[in-house]
């Protein structure tokens, strides 16, 4: 008798999958199908990761329900999920979830039904899909199952001819519907001004309007609408609709002819796309060299061959230029996937992509898992950005996952940056990636002039610590000329700490071992790590002293200083404080782009891929901010940030100027950023990495154990450290355990063990240790970070 056993990954933070039996009455689910299984006293939805070979000793439980006859996504995506779980030592349940539809695990299903008479009229009666649908509508997954093979492309053709209609199954739970308000009684009279306004709005919309649109700018009308519904004057209907999230409008310029540089780098990329085989390119093009156009031409080539394309960006809101250009160029076939989408929008986008309505996906990190069928190209723009690394489990790196996905799909990966990560550059030099360069800027202005102001000298001469005289003067000049300025300070808030003048204590977070930052002009105290927020303390928590002093400064204070120095200037701020309000980032960027702002002050958020033609000055208030961090990537990050922000100046025909204020003007990261000399920086940085044994010379694996009880945490860390040392000889080094640099976070004590050496050996040892986790030692929470981007 055939064994009907399957391995099922459950949404639990455990390393292994569980074995279940499939009852005879159910079809044997394939890998990637969702099943409902009993777990303890609960029923949970899991994902079949494969057949189970042998039954473990204990009595097996039955699968309660098979939700999908066949998997919702293609084998390469399932392989990708399995790879992420294996490589990053992450729970399989969490990894499979990345590739499945987002809005609840039991989201809607795509259902196909016959179009109205079209099939017969078109002479398609013999088509197997049409034949299968004669009996009635079927789920697309069922069709795939019955016909033995994924019928997606055939289905697409039938849809194009309108022979088959595919729609979402509204019965399926998790599908958010849009409500439509319909005016029933056109002659009805209103009671009160609010009802009158609702009726007036509906009349203007010809008696029908979606409720969200009706109430968009006037949420207070909700009550009046409800009363009109109760009175029977207005009826609510369900309208099924796919929400296409706000795509920024803009004119559609014809695509430019490639420049010489673009033509040269495109030749091998287009050839690779045409071959349809895996290849990885590092596109190293300075800021303003025209990388976007290279991405787009490569994407067109993929589309021409009937394949899809994925363009990853660090953050959609900060990539307006690219996003807008993509929509202008490719129209409806672009799907935007990012964190500001509502659950419903996310869900719709997933299905649009899955059903082949979107062939090009532009999105942030998690879009690397978008269900684009037959992927031909993956682009990772600004590949050096650390935001590609997810900082919670599964701790994957979007860029590395993108390369792996390209490999599994037989696609071409293009990693683009003006300041490649040291890892990628080493891969390019080593021949693992093909190396493409675009060394010159488009347009006449060339690279901006860079001036370094030594703040030590300036302070001695009695200068304002925020705006030194050269920067102040340059700002004034821009105002006169009606040109714009970006001012970078990579530290948000008003003051960096609150110090007691009597005992010297610094106000710190009750949950974390970090100083509280002051915001809102010094009135609010905020922890940047756990989000704890409270009114700024009036007295010292230690000695009750009344005299507290604000020290250090952040972006808020810079805005204040600029307003004081240049009262006529229109100044705005862009940082994470703003990002919590939906649409606020876009608002500030749009105002700056429209010329309604003269000076934009911000954190690294202003340094990204913006293209503002009227910016001729970039000022860096304190270029040393990142250098003080005890992290092996401090110099790399600083070099990248300064080079990127400098690249924002003088992007049109107006020449650009950059002023860096620094205490450490001789530091190589600064000096070489000023000279925009990437190669020299890389050589210098590699020397440091070789000496210290840091990536890419060696691999890292970081373990952080967390516990509310410091003794329990320390003991567990010791035990884990010993176990790993026993497994280590000659293959990797075990550093620690030690208190993590961030010793306490969200009320948990943190202990760190850093492994350095051969990645495969480290992963094997940690995997084994985690398997034994429920053995003799009871371990508290442990987070595993393979290839950490930072060890702070
Ligand atoms: P990067 O991403 O490399 O910093 P962009 O892609 O933003 O550079 O391009 C810089 C500017 O050059 C943009 O304004 C873009 O519209 C323009 N540009 C790009 N390619 C061409 C071209 N072939 N001809 C004319 N202008 C171009
Ligand atoms: Zn905190």
XYZ file of N, CA and C and ligand atoms in Angstrom, residues 509-514 516 527-532 745-746, ligand 2:
46
model
N 16.057 54.827 27.959
C 14.795 54.137 27.750
C 14.561 53.140 28.883
N 13.341 53.050 29.388
C 13.082 52.068 30.438
C 13.211 50.619 29.935
N 13.095 50.415 28.627
C 13.113 49.054 28.091
C 14.437 48.647 27.460
N 15.264 49.664 27.109
C 16.466 49.367 26.334
C 17.651 50.092 26.956
N 18.856 49.601 26.621
C 20.043 50.270 27.146
C 20.513 51.336 26.173
N 19.643 52.266 25.854
C 20.029 53.363 24.965
C 19.454 54.681 25.486
N 17.528 58.178 25.405
C 16.326 58.663 24.743
C 16.685 59.866 23.887
N 12.461 56.503 22.176
C 13.501 55.485 22.002
C 13.487 55.056 20.540
N 14.607 55.190 19.850
C 14.655 54.841 18.433
C 14.687 53.337 18.209
N 14.835 52.575 19.282
C 14.921 51.129 19.118
C 13.597 50.428 19.371
N 12.902 50.783 20.465
C 11.652 50.077 20.757
C 10.428 50.948 20.528
N 10.637 52.249 20.242
C 9.509 53.125 19.989
C 8.875 53.720 21.241
N 9.427 53.414 22.430
C 8.898 53.986 23.668
C 8.857 55.506 23.540
N 17.151 45.311 25.071
C 16.229 45.816 24.062
C 14.851 45.270 24.385
N 13.868 46.149 24.412
C 12.494 45.750 24.733
C 12.448 44.861 25.967
Zn 13.631 51.407 24.046
